[in-house]
Amino acid sequence: MYKILENLIVFSTGEGYDILGETARLCKRAEEGEKDLKQRTYKIVRDILELAVKYGFSGNLWQSLIALYIAYNENPFSLALERGSQAGENVFARRDCHVLRRLFCMDLSELDEKLGTDCFSILKDYNGITPLSDSGKVVQNLRDRFSSSDDFYRDISDFYMENGVGNIGLSKAFSVSAENGKISFIPVRVLADIKLSDLVGYQVQKEKLTKNTEAFLKKKPANNVLLFGDGGTGKSTSIRALANQYHKDGLRIIQVYRHQMQYLNRIISAVKIRNYRFIIYMDDLSFEDFETEYKYLKAVIEGGLEQRPENVLIYATSNRRHLIKETWKDRNDMEFSGDMHRSDSVEEKLSLADRFGVQIFYGKPTVEEFHHIVEVLAIKEKVKIDSDVLHSEATKWEVRHGGVSGRSARQFIDYIKGTEEKSK
């Protein structure tokens, strides 16, 4: 195996490469007759099992490892295919694909006899203990495709053109890590299966949001979006639903927290060359009057020397319309010019919200709308209860639990379901 691995040129690094290297060295030592290799073997098996838990793999874990290595291998060949700009055949990549096929078809259970173990035989048919992650499903589908095909070059090329490559290609949403100033994207393992249709009501709001997002995906002019209004009305749910609804159209969501705003330029630089459309998502965005982090956001949205890439938009949710807390003393900072009155402090604080071209208000539902939301959720969750009793209990619930909102309706239905199951 070690001789096979040395022949890789284009696919020379990537997720899982360390495990492949350790396995190759193990094979070499076993062939040379070296004894006492069990601890090295167990370390390799543990590493493979950790990947299986991380992605939710089952079945042949060795083949899953090779498929994972291919799916996450960001190299000039895979990135060109992701962008749809590959012209002609890549001779070196084709050679590598022959090597990868040989690795994929290897039966490492033959090592067990030399090593006095049964580990690799077990890995051929492993029962997973965690459900498949979103990216794990894509990798497992690739593995299954390889199992019934002998043209790796075609299958790998098709995969990159259909799915992209690496973390960004295979996942829907990400958080950001900035350790020691280095930016990396952490995939959301399993994104909640939420659709916009699951948000009851708010049809006008959802229509505005989808129209802007679809224009963005079609590379038409689109705006940054601010979703503001009362808590629990579905602002964050709407953003999460976009990730599910438009993932196959090339949409990726990157959640950035307020303390990470200083890294916005680096985040944008890291994604501007990729063939996807990115929404930088900031949840529950607001600033006190003494906080200045918002200046990073202002510069990125509009006003910096470098123009924001056309494949990046910023969507934010907030309970505040103007994002930055206003005080009465701001109004004392007033200039007078004829009949015009202008406060520099107020203008400064309003200027951030004004940079969001689309602003969508999510207000609290009326009592009748709240009861309708409860009814719809009860039907979806198969809660059987008389409508009058349902309305009466829902009203009691909202009085005690923060008022009428989609969130309190969801919490009420969950409570009903839980108490029903206990009573059975």
C-alpha atoms as one frame of an Amber mdcrd trajectory, in Angstrom:
protein
   0.000   0.000   0.000   2.844   2.405   0.823   4.062   2.174  -2.771   0.556
   2.942  -4.057   0.157   6.010  -1.848   3.488   7.448  -3.001   2.133   7.669
  -6.561  -0.449  10.363  -5.729   0.369  13.753  -7.273  -2.769  15.913  -7.299
  -4.498  14.226  -4.338  -1.540  14.575  -1.990  -3.130  15.986   1.194  -6.539
  16.322   2.778  -8.974  14.970   5.371  -7.953  11.429   6.285  -4.501  11.579
   4.677  -2.735  11.071   8.024  -4.668   7.839   8.555  -3.791   6.647   5.061
  -0.124   7.426   5.708  -0.101   5.570   9.027  -1.819   2.575   7.414   0.734
   2.551   4.606   3.598   2.552   7.113   1.896  -0.241   9.048   1.648  -2.329
   5.867   5.342  -1.762   5.133   6.427  -2.819   8.622   4.199  -5.889   8.479
   5.696  -6.918   5.132   9.181  -6.466   6.549   8.292  -8.887   9.342   8.302
  -6.389  12.203   6.581  -7.658  15.352   4.566  -5.937  18.082   2.498  -3.786
  15.717  -0.790  -4.128  17.604  -0.636  -0.714  19.286  -0.051   0.990  15.927
  -2.943  -0.993  14.485  -5.291  -0.037  17.315  -4.362   3.636  16.936  -5.304
   3.531  13.229  -8.561   1.738  14.011  -9.429   4.303  16.712  -8.819   7.150
  14.255 -11.079   5.512  11.670 -13.778   4.931  14.285 -13.581   8.599  15.331
 -14.290   9.602  11.731 -17.174   7.121  11.664 -18.683   8.763  14.749 -18.060
  12.281  13.428 -19.800  11.652  10.095 -22.093   8.766  11.052 -20.557   6.166
   8.709 -21.620   2.513   8.640 -20.666  -0.446   6.476 -17.166  -0.617   5.016
 -15.276   2.069   6.941 -12.119   1.743   4.868 -14.050   2.571   1.717 -15.801
   5.395   3.604 -12.364   6.775   4.497 -11.243   6.780   0.845 -14.507   8.428
  -0.253 -14.108  11.040   2.501 -10.518  11.712   1.433 -11.665  12.326  -2.142
 -14.714  14.422  -1.210 -12.690  16.781   1.007  -9.573  17.025  -1.159  -9.258
  20.685  -2.184  -6.739  20.746  -5.024  -6.509  22.599  -8.367  -8.421  19.790
 -10.120 -11.337  19.626  -7.666 -11.629  23.420  -7.270 -11.643  23.917 -11.046
 -14.458  21.401 -11.446 -16.385  23.051  -8.616 -16.213  26.334 -10.549 -17.120
  24.569 -13.789 -13.932  25.846 -15.426 -12.089  22.581 -16.077 -11.075  22.411
 -19.752 -10.099  19.059 -21.247  -8.724  16.076 -19.394  -6.379  16.423 -16.449
  -3.741  13.735 -17.080  -2.286  13.824 -13.558  -5.733  13.664 -11.970  -6.638
  10.660 -14.139  -3.480   8.888 -12.991  -4.378   9.672  -9.381  -7.880   8.310
  -9.884  -6.406   4.932 -10.871  -4.384   4.989  -7.657  -7.431   5.958  -5.579
  -9.430   3.116  -7.087  -6.719   0.634  -6.074  -6.804   2.030  -2.524 -10.600
   1.846  -2.455 -10.625  -1.802  -3.535  -7.956  -2.942  -1.069  -8.978  -5.634
   1.404  -7.076  -4.769   4.571  -8.528  -7.759   6.394  -5.561  -9.653   4.937
  -3.416  -7.694   7.396  -5.190  -9.297  10.335  -3.418 -12.610   9.759   0.013
 -10.957   9.788  -0.790  -8.770  12.783  -2.724 -11.305  14.834  -5.797  -9.066
  15.042  -9.338  -8.985  13.691  -9.773  -5.192  13.559  -9.730  -4.626   9.816
 -12.173  -7.491   9.249 -14.637  -5.807  11.614 -14.213  -2.471   9.816 -15.477
  -4.080   6.592 -19.005  -4.291   8.002 -19.366  -1.828  10.855 -22.645  -0.874
  12.498 -22.575   2.878  13.107 -23.567   4.307  16.483 -24.395   7.853  15.338
 -26.758   9.056  12.610 -25.299  10.309   9.345 -24.404  13.989   9.357 -25.429
  16.173   6.407 -21.973  15.869   4.838 -21.735  12.197   5.852 -24.740  11.436
   3.663 -22.993  12.973   0.652 -19.787  11.009   1.308 -21.653   7.738   1.815
 -23.499   8.262  -1.471 -20.117   8.761  -3.161 -18.834   5.548  -1.581 -21.860
   3.649  -2.868 -21.305   5.123  -6.333 -17.703   3.891  -6.317 -18.811   0.402
  -5.257 -20.806  -0.082  -8.458 -18.450   1.645 -10.904 -15.004   1.172 -12.390
 -14.527   4.687 -13.829 -13.259   6.713 -10.870 -12.207   9.658 -13.013 -15.714
  10.144 -14.371 -17.372   9.573 -10.998 -15.025  11.938  -9.154 -15.364  14.628
 -11.829 -19.164  14.351 -11.733 -19.129  14.499  -7.950 -17.118  17.737  -7.818
 -19.310  19.383 -10.458 -22.502  18.347  -8.633 -21.481  18.818  -4.991 -18.312
  20.885  -4.878 -15.453  19.933  -2.594 -14.426  20.179   1.039 -16.240  21.609
   4.031 -17.827  24.423   2.067 -19.014  22.173  -0.724 -20.485  19.410   1.427
 -22.140  21.359   4.261 -25.072  23.750   4.434 -24.070  26.013   7.297 -21.007
  26.899   9.337 -19.790  28.664  12.404 -16.411  30.397  12.460 -13.335  29.558
  14.507 -10.567  32.140  14.824  -7.834  30.466  16.869  -4.563  32.384  16.916
  -5.989  34.690  14.250  -6.437  31.823  11.763  -9.919  31.588  10.237 -11.550
  28.185   9.781 -15.135  27.126   9.097 -16.785  24.578  11.381 -19.676  22.767
   9.656 -23.006  22.461  11.429 -23.162  18.677  11.763 -26.917  18.255  11.356
 -29.000  21.305  10.513 -32.563  21.203  11.835 -34.925  20.157   9.040 -36.890
  23.409   8.968 -38.714  24.779   5.932 -40.246  28.203   5.455 -43.627  26.508
   5.204 -43.152  25.366   8.827 -43.337  29.010   9.915 -47.082  29.609  10.195
 -48.212  32.993   8.913 -45.850  35.845   7.984 -46.469  35.292   4.282 -45.464
  38.821   3.268 -42.237  38.588   5.249 -41.333  35.187   3.804 -42.063  36.384
   0.272 -39.769  39.414   0.633 -37.019  37.221   2.053 -37.234  34.544  -0.632
 -37.420  37.059  -3.493 -34.224  38.748  -2.364 -32.480  35.412  -1.770 -33.518
  33.972  -5.134 -32.297  37.095  -6.914 -28.970  36.674  -5.125 -28.735  33.011
  -6.182 -29.459  33.964  -9.801 -26.616  36.522  -9.660 -29.049  39.409  -9.963
 -28.844  42.578  -7.834 -29.807  41.798  -4.226 -29.629  43.542  -0.858 -28.376
  42.861   2.613 -31.353  41.991   4.803 -32.324  42.980   8.337 -35.090  40.962
   9.985 -36.261  42.903  13.033 -39.150  42.807  15.445 -40.511  41.013  18.488
 -38.818  37.985  19.997 -40.012  34.499  19.106 -41.673  35.520  15.845 -39.572
  33.395  13.480 -36.716  35.631  12.359 -33.945  33.103  13.071 -36.128  30.228
  11.890 -36.523  31.966   8.517 -32.745  32.148   8.043 -32.208  28.496   8.997
 -34.957  27.501   6.588 -33.118  29.255   3.742 -30.114  26.961   4.265 -32.307
  23.898   3.750 -34.394  25.303   0.927 -31.588  26.673  -1.244 -28.585  24.489
  -0.400 -28.787  22.625  -3.717 -28.833  25.991  -5.510 -25.421  26.817  -4.054
 -26.400  28.752  -0.924 -24.175  28.514   2.165 -24.823  30.162   5.539 -21.935
  31.335   7.733 -22.912  32.388  11.250 -20.708  35.102  12.701 -21.007  36.248
  16.287 -20.629  39.827  17.395 -17.201  39.293  18.977 -15.964  37.917  15.627
 -16.755  41.005  13.564 -13.107  41.987  13.494 -12.549  38.926  11.263 -15.203
  39.814   8.694 -12.709  40.854   6.026 -10.770  37.610   6.440 -13.948  35.547
   6.286 -15.029  37.249   3.088 -11.569  36.856   1.546 -11.694  33.117   2.279
 -14.991  32.557   0.421 -14.986  35.090  -2.396 -13.193  32.728  -4.814 -15.539
  29.783  -4.188 -18.373  28.936  -6.550 -21.167  29.405  -4.015 -23.374  32.202
  -2.753 -22.682  33.029   0.892 -24.946  34.638   3.444 -23.075  35.875   6.498
 -25.672  35.485   9.227 -25.690  37.509  12.445 -28.324  36.486  14.939 -29.826
  38.775  17.579 -27.646  41.667  16.505 -27.685  44.761  18.675 -25.209  47.111
  20.325 -25.191  49.236  23.430 -24.303  52.880  22.896 -20.769  52.355  24.289
 -19.939  49.386  22.019 -18.027  50.060  18.817 -17.832  46.622  17.117 -20.543
  47.737  14.720 -17.976  49.887  12.909 -16.381  46.706  11.488 -19.768  45.748
  10.075 -20.395  49.201   8.608 -17.065  49.159   6.811 -17.676  45.700   5.336
 -21.227  46.359   4.176 -20.483  49.649   2.515 -17.697  52.140   2.808 -14.463
  50.139   2.777 -11.838  50.504   0.061 -12.325  46.933  -1.143 -15.713  46.253
  -2.689 -17.736  43.455  -1.100 -17.694  40.385  -3.398 -20.841  39.769  -5.435
 -21.215  36.263  -3.930 -21.578  37.529  -0.334 -24.556  39.128   1.434 -25.198
  39.870   5.086 -28.450  38.857   6.783 -29.042  39.900  10.388 -31.824  39.453
  12.911 -32.516  41.858  15.752 -35.198  42.878  18.187 -34.163  46.489  17.527
 -35.010  48.340  14.353 -31.940  50.579  14.576 -29.525  47.969  16.042 -27.677
  50.484  18.232 -29.233  51.687  21.461 -30.319  55.324  21.375 -30.403  57.583
  24.414 -32.053  60.932  25.134 -28.657  62.624  25.305 -28.171  61.797  21.601
 -30.926  64.272  20.819 -29.051  67.052  22.631 -26.244  66.703  20.071 -28.196
  68.820  17.587 -27.228  71.073  14.689 -29.560  73.758  13.400 -29.549  74.953
   9.795 -32.609  76.937   8.877 -35.544  74.618   9.469 -33.306  71.488   9.481
 -32.390  69.795  12.750 -29.772  67.033  12.698 -28.119  65.069  15.502 -24.699
  63.637  14.617 -25.109  60.920  17.279 -28.493  59.836  15.966 -27.261  59.867
  12.357 -24.274  57.709  13.309 -26.500  55.152  15.016 -29.061  55.026  12.224
 -26.405  54.658   9.539 -25.794  50.963  10.315 -29.431  49.908   9.859 -29.650
  52.021   6.707 -26.981  49.834   5.100 -29.476  46.951   4.999 -31.383  47.546
   1.777 -34.205  45.172   2.725 -35.703  45.520   6.194 -38.447  43.069   7.164
 -40.591  43.519  10.271 -41.769  40.462  12.226 -44.445  41.583  14.658 -46.206
  39.659  17.401 -49.329  37.832  16.185 -52.766  38.835  17.363 -54.557  36.498
  19.757 -56.529  35.056  16.816 -53.329  34.520  14.820 -51.695  32.938  17.868
 -54.591  30.483  18.184 -54.257  29.676  14.478 -50.541  28.939  14.900 -51.338
  26.650  17.841 -53.994  24.838  15.770 -51.620  24.248  12.852 -48.850  22.990
  15.129 -51.298  20.706  16.939 -52.344  19.154  13.625 -48.722  18.669  12.534
 -47.827  17.060  15.857 -51.043  14.988  15.897 -52.204  16.452  19.194 -55.856
  15.474  19.656 -57.698  18.039  21.752 -60.922  19.993  21.378 -60.264  23.371
  19.695 -62.019  25.384  22.429 -59.970  23.658  25.119 -56.833  24.120  23.001
 -57.487  27.864  22.670 -58.246  28.235  26.372 -55.114  26.387  27.476 -52.979
  28.241  24.931 -54.200  31.577  26.282 -53.309  30.535  29.831 -49.892  29.439
  28.592 -49.049  32.674  26.781 -50.052  34.766  29.814 -47.583  32.837  31.972
 -44.844  32.352  29.381 -43.962  35.606  27.668 -47.001  36.477  25.582 -48.206
  35.551  22.103 -45.512  34.434  19.652 -44.633  31.519  17.446 -42.038  30.445
  20.016 -44.536  30.295  22.887 -46.958  28.390  20.612 -44.216  25.828  19.877
 -43.388  25.540  23.582 -47.068  25.084  24.443 -47.523  22.259  21.933 -44.344
  20.558  23.186 -45.738  20.798  26.720 -49.060  19.278  25.646 -47.313  16.428
  23.844 -45.102  15.723  26.828 -47.971  15.629  29.306 -50.046  13.464  26.932
 -47.295  10.863  26.701 -46.912  10.810  30.500 -50.644  10.271  30.979 -50.719
   7.212  28.661
